[in-house]
PDB file of C-alpha atoms in Angstrom:
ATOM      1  CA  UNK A   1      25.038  16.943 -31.967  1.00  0.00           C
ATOM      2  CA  UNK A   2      27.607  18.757 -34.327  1.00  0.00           C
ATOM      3  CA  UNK A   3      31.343  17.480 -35.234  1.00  0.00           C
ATOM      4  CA  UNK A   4      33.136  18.883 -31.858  1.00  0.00           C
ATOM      5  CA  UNK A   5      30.031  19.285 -30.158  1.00  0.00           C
ATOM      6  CA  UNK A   6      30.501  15.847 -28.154  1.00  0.00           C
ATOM      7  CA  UNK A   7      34.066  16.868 -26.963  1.00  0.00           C
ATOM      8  CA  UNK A   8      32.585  20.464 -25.689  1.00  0.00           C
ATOM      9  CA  UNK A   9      29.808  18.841 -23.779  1.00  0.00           C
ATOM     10  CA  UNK A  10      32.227  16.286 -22.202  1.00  0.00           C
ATOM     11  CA  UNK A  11      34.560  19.323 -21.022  1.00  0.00           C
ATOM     12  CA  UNK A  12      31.871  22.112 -20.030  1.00  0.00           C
ATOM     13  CA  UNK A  13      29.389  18.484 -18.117  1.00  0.00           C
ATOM     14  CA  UNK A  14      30.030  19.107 -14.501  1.00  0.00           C
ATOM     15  CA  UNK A  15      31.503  16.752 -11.868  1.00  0.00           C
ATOM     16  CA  UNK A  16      28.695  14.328  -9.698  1.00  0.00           C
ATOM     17  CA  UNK A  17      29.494  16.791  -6.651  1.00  0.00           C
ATOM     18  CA  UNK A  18      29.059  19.932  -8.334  1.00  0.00           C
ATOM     19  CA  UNK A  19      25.791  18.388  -9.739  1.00  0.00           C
ATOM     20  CA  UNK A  20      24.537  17.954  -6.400  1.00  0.00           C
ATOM     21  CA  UNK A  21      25.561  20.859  -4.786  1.00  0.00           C
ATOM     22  CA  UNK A  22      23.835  22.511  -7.706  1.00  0.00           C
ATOM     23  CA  UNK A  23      20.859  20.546  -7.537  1.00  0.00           C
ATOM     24  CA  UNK A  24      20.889  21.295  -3.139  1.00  0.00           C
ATOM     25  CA  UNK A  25      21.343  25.064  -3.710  1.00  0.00           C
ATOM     26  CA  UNK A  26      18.327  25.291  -6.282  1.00  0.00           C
ATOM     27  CA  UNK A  27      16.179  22.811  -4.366  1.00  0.00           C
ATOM     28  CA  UNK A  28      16.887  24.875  -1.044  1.00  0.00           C
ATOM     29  CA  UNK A  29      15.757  27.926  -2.613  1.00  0.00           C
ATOM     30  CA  UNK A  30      12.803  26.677  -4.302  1.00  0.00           C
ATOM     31  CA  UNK A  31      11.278  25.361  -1.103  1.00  0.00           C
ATOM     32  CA  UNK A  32      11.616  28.334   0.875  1.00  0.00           C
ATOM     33  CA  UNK A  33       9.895  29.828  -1.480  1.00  0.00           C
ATOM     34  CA  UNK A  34       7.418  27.912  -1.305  1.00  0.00           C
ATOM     35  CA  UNK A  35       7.039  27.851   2.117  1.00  0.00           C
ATOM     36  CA  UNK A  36       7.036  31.534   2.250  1.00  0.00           C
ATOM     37  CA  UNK A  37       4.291  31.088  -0.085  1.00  0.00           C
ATOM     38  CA  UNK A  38       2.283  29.160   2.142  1.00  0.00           C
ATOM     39  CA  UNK A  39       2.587  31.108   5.355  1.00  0.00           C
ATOM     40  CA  UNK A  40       0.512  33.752   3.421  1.00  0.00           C
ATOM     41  CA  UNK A  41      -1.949  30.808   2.051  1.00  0.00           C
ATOM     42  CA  UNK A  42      -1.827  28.328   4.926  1.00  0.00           C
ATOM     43  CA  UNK A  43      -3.219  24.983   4.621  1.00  0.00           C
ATOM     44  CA  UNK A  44      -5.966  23.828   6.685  1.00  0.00           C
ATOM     45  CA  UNK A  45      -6.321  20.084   6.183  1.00  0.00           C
ATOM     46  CA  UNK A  46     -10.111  20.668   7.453  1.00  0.00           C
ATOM     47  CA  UNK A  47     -11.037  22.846   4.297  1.00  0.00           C
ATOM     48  CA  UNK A  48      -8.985  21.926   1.454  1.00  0.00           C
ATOM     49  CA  UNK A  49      -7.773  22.586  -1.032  1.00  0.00           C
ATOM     50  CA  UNK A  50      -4.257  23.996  -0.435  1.00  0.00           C
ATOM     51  CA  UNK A  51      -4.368  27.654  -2.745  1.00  0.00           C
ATOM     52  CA  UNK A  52      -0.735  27.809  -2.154  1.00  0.00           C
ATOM     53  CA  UNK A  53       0.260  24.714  -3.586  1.00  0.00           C
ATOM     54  CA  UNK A  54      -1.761  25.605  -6.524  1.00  0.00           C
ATOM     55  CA  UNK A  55       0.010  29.125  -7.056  1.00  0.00           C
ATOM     56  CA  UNK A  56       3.418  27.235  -6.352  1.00  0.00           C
ATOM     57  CA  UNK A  57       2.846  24.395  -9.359  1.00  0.00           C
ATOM     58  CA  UNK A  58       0.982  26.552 -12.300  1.00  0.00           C
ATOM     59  CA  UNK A  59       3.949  28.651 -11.807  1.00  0.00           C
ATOM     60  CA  UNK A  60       6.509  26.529 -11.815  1.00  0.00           C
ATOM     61  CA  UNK A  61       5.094  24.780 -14.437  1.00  0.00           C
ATOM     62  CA  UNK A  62       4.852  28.140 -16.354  1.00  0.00           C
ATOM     63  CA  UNK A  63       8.644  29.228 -15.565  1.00  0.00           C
ATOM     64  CA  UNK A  64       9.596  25.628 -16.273  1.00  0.00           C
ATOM     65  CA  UNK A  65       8.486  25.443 -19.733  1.00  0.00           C
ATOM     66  CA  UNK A  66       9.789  28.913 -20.270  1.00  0.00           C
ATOM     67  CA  UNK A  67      13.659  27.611 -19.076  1.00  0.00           C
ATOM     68  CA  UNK A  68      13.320  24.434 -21.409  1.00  0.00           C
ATOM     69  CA  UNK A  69      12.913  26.858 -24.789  1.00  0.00           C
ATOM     70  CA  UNK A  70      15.105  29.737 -23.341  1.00  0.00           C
ATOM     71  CA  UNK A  71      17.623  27.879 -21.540  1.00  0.00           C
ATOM     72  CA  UNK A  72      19.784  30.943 -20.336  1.00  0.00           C
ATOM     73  CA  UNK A  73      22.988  31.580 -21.131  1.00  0.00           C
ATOM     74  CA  UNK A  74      26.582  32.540 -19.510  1.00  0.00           C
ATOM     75  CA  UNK A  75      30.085  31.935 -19.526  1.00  0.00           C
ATOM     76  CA  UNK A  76      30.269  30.541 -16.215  1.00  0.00           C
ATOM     77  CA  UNK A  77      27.372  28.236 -15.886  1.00  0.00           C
ATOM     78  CA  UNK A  78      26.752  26.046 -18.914  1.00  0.00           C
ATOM     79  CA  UNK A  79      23.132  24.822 -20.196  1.00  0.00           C
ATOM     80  CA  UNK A  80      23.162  21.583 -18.269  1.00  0.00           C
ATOM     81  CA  UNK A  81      23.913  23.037 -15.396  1.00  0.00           C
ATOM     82  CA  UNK A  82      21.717  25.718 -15.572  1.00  0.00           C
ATOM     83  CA  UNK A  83      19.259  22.987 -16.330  1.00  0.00           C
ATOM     84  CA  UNK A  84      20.360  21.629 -13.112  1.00  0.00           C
ATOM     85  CA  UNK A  85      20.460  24.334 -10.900  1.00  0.00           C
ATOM     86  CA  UNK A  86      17.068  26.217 -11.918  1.00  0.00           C
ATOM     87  CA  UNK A  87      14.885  23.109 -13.826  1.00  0.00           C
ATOM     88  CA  UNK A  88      15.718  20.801 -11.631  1.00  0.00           C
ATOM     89  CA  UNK A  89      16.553  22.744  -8.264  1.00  0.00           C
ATOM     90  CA  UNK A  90      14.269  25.626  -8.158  1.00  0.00           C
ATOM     91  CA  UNK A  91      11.264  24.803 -10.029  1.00  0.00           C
ATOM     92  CA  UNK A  92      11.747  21.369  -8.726  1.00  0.00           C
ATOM     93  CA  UNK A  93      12.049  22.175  -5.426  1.00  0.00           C
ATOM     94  CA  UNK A  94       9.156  25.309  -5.485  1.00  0.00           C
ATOM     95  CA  UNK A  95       6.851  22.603  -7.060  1.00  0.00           C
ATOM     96  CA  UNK A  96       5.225  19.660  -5.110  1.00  0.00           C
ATOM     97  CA  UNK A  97       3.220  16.313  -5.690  1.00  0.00           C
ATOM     98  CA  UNK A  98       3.232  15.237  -2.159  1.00  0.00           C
ATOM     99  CA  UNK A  99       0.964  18.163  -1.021  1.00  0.00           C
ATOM    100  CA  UNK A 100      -1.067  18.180  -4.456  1.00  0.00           C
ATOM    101  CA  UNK A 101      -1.442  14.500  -3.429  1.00  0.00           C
ATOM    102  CA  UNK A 102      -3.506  15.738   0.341  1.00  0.00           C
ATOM    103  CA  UNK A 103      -5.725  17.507  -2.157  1.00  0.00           C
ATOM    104  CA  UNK A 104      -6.321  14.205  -4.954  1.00  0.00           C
ATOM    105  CA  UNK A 105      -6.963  12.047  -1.771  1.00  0.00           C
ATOM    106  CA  UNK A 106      -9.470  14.323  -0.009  1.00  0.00           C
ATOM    107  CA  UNK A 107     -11.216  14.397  -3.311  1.00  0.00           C
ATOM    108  CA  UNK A 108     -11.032  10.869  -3.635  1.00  0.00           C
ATOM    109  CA  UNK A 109     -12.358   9.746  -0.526  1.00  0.00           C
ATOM    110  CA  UNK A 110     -14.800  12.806  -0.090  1.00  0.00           C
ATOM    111  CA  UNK A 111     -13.003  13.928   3.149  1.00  0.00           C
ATOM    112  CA  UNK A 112     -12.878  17.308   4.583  1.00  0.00           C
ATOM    113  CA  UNK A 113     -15.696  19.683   4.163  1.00  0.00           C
ATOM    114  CA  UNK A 114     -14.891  21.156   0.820  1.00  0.00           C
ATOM    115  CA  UNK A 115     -17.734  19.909  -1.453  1.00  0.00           C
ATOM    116  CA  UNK A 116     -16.023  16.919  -3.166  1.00  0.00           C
ATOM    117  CA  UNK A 117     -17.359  17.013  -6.631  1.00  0.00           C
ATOM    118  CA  UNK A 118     -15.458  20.570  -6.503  1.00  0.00           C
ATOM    119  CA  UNK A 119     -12.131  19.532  -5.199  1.00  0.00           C
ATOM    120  CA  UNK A 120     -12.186  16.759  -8.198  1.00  0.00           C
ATOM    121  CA  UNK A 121     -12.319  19.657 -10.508  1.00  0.00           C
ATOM    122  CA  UNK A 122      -9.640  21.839  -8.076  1.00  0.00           C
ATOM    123  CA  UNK A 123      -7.609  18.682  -8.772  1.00  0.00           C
ATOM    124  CA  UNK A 124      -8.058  17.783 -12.075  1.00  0.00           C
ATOM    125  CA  UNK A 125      -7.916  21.879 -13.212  1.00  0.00           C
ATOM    126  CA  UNK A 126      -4.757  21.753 -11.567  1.00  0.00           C
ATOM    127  CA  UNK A 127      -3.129  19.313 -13.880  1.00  0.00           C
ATOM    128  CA  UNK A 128      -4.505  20.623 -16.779  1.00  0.00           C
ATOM    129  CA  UNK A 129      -3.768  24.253 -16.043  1.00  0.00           C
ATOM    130  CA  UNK A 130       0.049  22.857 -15.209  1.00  0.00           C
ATOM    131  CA  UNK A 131       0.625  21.381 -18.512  1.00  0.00           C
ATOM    132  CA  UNK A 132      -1.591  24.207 -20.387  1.00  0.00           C
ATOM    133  CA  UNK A 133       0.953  26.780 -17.980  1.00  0.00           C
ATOM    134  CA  UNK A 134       3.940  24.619 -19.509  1.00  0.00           C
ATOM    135  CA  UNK A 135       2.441  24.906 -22.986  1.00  0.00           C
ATOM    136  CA  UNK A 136       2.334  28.434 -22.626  1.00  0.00           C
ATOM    137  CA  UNK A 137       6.004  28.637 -21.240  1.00  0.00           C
ATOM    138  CA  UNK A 138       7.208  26.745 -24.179  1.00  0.00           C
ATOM    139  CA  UNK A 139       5.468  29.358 -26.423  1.00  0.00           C
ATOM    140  CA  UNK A 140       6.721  32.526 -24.842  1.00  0.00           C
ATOM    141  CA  UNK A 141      10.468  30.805 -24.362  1.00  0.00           C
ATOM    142  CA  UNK A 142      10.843  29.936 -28.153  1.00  0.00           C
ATOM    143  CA  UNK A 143       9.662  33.708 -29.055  1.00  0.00           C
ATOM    144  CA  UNK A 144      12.626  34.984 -26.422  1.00  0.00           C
ATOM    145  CA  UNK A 145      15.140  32.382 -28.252  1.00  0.00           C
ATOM    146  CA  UNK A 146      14.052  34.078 -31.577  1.00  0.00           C
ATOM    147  CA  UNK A 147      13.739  37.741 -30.328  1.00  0.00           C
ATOM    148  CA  UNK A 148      17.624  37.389 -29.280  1.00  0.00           C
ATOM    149  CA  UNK A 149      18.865  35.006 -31.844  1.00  0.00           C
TER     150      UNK A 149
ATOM    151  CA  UNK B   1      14.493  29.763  12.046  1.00  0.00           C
ATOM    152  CA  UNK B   2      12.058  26.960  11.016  1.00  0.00           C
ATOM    153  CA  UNK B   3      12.489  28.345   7.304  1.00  0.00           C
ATOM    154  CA  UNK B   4      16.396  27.908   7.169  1.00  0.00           C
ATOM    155  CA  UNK B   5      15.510  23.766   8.159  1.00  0.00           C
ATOM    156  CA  UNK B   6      12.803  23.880   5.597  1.00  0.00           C
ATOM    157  CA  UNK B   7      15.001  25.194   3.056  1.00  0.00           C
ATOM    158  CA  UNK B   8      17.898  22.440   3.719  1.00  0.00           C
ATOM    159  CA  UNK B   9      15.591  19.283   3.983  1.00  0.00           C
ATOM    160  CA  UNK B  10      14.433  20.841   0.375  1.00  0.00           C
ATOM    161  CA  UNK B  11      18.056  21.258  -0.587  1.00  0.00           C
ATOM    162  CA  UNK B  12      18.264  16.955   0.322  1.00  0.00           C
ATOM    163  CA  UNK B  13      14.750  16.175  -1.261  1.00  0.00           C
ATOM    164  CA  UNK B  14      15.850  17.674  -4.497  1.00  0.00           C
ATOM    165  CA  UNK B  15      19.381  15.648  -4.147  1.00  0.00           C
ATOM    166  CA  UNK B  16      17.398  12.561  -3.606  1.00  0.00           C
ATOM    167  CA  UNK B  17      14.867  13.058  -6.391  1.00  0.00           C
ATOM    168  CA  UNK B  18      17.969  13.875  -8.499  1.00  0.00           C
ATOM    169  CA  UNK B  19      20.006  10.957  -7.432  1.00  0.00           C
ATOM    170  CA  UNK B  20      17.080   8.160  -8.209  1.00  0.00           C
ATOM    171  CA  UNK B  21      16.543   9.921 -11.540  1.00  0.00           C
ATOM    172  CA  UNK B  22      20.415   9.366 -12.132  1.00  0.00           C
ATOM    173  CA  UNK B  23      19.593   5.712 -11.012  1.00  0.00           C
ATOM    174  CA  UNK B  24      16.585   4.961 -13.522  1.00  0.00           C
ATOM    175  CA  UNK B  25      18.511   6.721 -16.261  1.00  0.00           C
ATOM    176  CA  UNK B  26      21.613   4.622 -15.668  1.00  0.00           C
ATOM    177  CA  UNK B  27      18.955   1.573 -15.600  1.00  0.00           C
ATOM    178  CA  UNK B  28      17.982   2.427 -19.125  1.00  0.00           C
ATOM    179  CA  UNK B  29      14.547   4.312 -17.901  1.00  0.00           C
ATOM    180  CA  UNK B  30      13.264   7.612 -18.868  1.00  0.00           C
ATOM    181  CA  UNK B  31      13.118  10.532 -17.326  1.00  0.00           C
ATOM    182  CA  UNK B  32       9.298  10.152 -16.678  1.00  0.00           C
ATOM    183  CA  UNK B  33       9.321   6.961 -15.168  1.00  0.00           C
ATOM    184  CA  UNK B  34      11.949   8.637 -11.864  1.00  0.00           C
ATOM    185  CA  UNK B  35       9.244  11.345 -11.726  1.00  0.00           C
ATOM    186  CA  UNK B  36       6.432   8.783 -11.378  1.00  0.00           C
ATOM    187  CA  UNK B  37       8.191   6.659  -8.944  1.00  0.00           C
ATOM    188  CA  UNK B  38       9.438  10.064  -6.686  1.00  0.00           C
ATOM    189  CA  UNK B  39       6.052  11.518  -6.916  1.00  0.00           C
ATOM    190  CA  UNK B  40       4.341   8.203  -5.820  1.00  0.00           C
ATOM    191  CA  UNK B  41       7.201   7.413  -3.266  1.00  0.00           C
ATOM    192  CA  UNK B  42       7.029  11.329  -1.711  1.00  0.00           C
ATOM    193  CA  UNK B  43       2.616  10.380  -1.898  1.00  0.00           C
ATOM    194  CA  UNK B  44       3.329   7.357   0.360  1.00  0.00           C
ATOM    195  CA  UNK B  45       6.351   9.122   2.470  1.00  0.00           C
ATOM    196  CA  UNK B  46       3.028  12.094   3.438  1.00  0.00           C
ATOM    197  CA  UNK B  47       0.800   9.604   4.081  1.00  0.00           C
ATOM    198  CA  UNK B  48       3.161   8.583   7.368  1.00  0.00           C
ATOM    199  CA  UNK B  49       3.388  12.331   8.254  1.00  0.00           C
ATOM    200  CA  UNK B  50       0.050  13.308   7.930  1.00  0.00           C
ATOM    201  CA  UNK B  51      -0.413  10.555  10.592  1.00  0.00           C
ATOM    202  CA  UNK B  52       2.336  11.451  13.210  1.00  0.00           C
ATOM    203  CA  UNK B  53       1.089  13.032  16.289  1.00  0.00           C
ATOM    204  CA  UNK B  54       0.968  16.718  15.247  1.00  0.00           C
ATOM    205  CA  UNK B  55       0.855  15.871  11.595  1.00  0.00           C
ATOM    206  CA  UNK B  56       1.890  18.455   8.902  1.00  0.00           C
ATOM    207  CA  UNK B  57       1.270  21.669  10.848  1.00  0.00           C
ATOM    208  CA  UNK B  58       3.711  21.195  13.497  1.00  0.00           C
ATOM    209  CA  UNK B  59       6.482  19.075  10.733  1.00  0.00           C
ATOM    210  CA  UNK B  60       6.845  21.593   8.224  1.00  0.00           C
ATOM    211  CA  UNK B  61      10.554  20.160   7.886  1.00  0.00           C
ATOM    212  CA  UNK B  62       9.501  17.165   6.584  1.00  0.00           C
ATOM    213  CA  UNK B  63       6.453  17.771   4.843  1.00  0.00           C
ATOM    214  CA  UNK B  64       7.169  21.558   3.231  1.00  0.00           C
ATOM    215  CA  UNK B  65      10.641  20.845   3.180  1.00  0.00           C
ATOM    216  CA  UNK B  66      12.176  17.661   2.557  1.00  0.00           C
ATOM    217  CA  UNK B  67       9.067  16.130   0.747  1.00  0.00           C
ATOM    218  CA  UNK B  68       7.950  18.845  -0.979  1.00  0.00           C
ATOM    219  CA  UNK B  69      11.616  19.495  -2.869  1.00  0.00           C
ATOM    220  CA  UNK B  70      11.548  15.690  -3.315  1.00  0.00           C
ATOM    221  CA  UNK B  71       8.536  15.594  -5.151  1.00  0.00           C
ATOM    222  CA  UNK B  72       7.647  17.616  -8.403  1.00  0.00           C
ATOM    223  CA  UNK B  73       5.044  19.051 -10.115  1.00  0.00           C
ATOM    224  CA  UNK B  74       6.925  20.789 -12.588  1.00  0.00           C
ATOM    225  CA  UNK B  75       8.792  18.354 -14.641  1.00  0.00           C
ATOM    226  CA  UNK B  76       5.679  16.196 -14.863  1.00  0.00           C
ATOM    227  CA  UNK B  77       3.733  19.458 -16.286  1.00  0.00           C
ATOM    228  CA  UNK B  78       6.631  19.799 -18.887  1.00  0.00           C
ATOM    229  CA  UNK B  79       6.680  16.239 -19.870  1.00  0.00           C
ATOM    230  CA  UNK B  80       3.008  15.854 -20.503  1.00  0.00           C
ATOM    231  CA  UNK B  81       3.310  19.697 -22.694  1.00  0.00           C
ATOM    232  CA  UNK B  82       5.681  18.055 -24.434  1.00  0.00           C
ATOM    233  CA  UNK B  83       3.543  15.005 -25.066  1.00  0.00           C
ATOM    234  CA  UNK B  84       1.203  16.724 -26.521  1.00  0.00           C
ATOM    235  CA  UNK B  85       3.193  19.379 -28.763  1.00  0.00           C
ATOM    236  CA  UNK B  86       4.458  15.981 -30.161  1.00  0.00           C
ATOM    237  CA  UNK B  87       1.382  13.838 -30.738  1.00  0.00           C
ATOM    238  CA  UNK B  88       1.941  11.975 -28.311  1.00  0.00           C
ATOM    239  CA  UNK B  89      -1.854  12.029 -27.080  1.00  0.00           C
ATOM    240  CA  UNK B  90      -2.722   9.197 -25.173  1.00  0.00           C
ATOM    241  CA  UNK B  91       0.284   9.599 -23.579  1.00  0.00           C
ATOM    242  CA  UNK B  92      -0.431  12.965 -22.814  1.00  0.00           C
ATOM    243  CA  UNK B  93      -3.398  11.929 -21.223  1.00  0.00           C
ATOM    244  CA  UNK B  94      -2.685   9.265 -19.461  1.00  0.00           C
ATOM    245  CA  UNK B  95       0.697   9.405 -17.685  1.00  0.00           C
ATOM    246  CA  UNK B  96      -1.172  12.296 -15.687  1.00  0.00           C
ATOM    247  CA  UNK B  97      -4.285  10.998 -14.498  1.00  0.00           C
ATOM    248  CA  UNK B  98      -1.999   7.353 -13.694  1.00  0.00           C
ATOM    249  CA  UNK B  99       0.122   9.265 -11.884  1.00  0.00           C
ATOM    250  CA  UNK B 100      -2.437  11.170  -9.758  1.00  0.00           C
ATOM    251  CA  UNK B 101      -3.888   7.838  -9.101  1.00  0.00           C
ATOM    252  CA  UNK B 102      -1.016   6.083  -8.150  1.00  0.00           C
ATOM    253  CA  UNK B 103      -0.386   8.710  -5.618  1.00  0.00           C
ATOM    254  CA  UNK B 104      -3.579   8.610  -3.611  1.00  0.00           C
ATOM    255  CA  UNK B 105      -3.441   4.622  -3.769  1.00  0.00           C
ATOM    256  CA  UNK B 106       0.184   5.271  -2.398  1.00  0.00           C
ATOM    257  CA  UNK B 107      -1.265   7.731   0.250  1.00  0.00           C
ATOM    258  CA  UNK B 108      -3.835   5.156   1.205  1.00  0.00           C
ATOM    259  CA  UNK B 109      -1.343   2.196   1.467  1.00  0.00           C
ATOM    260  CA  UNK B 110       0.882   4.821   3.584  1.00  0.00           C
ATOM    261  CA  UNK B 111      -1.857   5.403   6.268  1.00  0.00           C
ATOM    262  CA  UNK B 112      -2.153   1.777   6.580  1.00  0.00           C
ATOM    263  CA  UNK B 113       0.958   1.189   6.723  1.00  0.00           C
ATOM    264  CA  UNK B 114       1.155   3.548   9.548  1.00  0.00           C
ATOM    265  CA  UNK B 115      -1.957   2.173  11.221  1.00  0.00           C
ATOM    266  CA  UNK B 116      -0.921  -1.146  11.090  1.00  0.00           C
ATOM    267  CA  UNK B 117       3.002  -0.455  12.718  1.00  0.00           C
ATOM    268  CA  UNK B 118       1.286   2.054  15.393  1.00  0.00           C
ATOM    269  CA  UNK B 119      -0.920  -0.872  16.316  1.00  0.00           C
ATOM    270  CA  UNK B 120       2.183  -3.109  16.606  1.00  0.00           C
ATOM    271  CA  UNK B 121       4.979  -1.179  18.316  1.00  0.00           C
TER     272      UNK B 121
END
């Protein structure tokens, strides 16, 4: 942090309510996205796994890497609370663990009538394509920080 | 008008997956360790709607909405790229697959504990 730059962050950080309401608004929007998402790629507990929840969290983990090395940039909003209101709200909110989870257990226990060797991999390939997705957010974010300066 | 619902119990899982990251911050945790503990806690918290009557298909409030903007699948993806960009390999490795793991134990544990109160009450 530069001279100053403590001062600036203490008078730009928002106030606990506006944190929330940030936090609500994103996380509202993020789910209905991703239950919009779903209505075209329904999940069928019966015959895992759940295609929309896949979609939903390689994205999100794409667009979240891409917001950590381009954080944008306004008058009105600062970083931290567009950290808030887009990292933590929308992508937070568009991504899930609880449904990936349906998916892990079904693989665990061999239950549905997916084969279950496969929905190890659908599982597994799901993690790594996340963080691989992140990777390559990371990667296209720092080139848009250095394309604009 | 199901998707306006889903959209506000998001709005409140997000503020709750916010608020006990606040929490384990203010405890002197990191970042990762809230995610764990919301992803295993929202793992658990589906376990006991997958087993009410009518299950996820007919509570898409609570299971799209409120659990799935408490729970994330983002951040974790994020932490573990930045892991690895880092060195941070065994790290990078493990906090995933624990955390995958945790949450089907959790999911088992929930469906007991569901089977075990629906026997009771």
């Amino acid at each position: 942090m530069p001279p100053g730059g403590a001062a600036l962050t203490v008078r730009t950080d928002p106030g606990l309510p506006a944190r929330f309401g940030l936090v609500f608004v994103g996380g509202a929007v993020g789910t209905l996205a991703r239950y919009l998402l779903s209505l075209a790629l329904p999940y069928d507990a019966a015959h895992p796994p759940g295609y929309a929840v896949l979609v939903a969290n390689v994205l999100g983990s794409f667009l979240i890497g891409v917001l950590a090395a381009a954080p944008p940039r306004s008058d009105r909003l600062g970083a931290a609370e567009w950290r808030l209101l887009l990292g933590t709200g929308v992508l937070g909110g568009f991504t899930t663990y609880s449904a990936f989870t349906l998916d892990a257990f079904s693989a665990a226990v061999g239950y549905g009538d997916s084969a279950t060797g496969w929905l190890v991999w659908f599982v597994l390939g799901q993690i790594v394509a996340g963080v691989a997705a992140a990777l390559a957010g990371l990667a296209v974010g720092h080139a848009l920080g250095r394309s604009r300066g | 008008m199901t998707w306006l619902w889903v959209a506000l119990a998001g709005g409140v899982g997000a503020v709750l997956r916010y608020s006990l990251t606040l929490l384990h911050v203010r405890a002197g945790k990191t970042s990762r360790v809230a995610t764990f503990v919301t992803n295993v806690i929202g793992a658990f918290a589906m376990a006991l709607v997958v087993s009410i009557p009518g299950g996820i298909e007919q509570h898409p409030v609570l299971a799209a909405g409120l659990l799935g903007g408490f729970t994330t699948f983002s951040a974790a993806s994020l932490d573990t790229a930045e892991d690895l960009r880092e060195g941070r390999l065994v790290q990078g490795v493990v906090l995933p697959l624990a955390m995958v793991a945790s949450a089907v134990v959790a999911f088992f544990l929930g469906l007991m504990v569901y089977g075990v109160l629906d026997a009771l009450l």
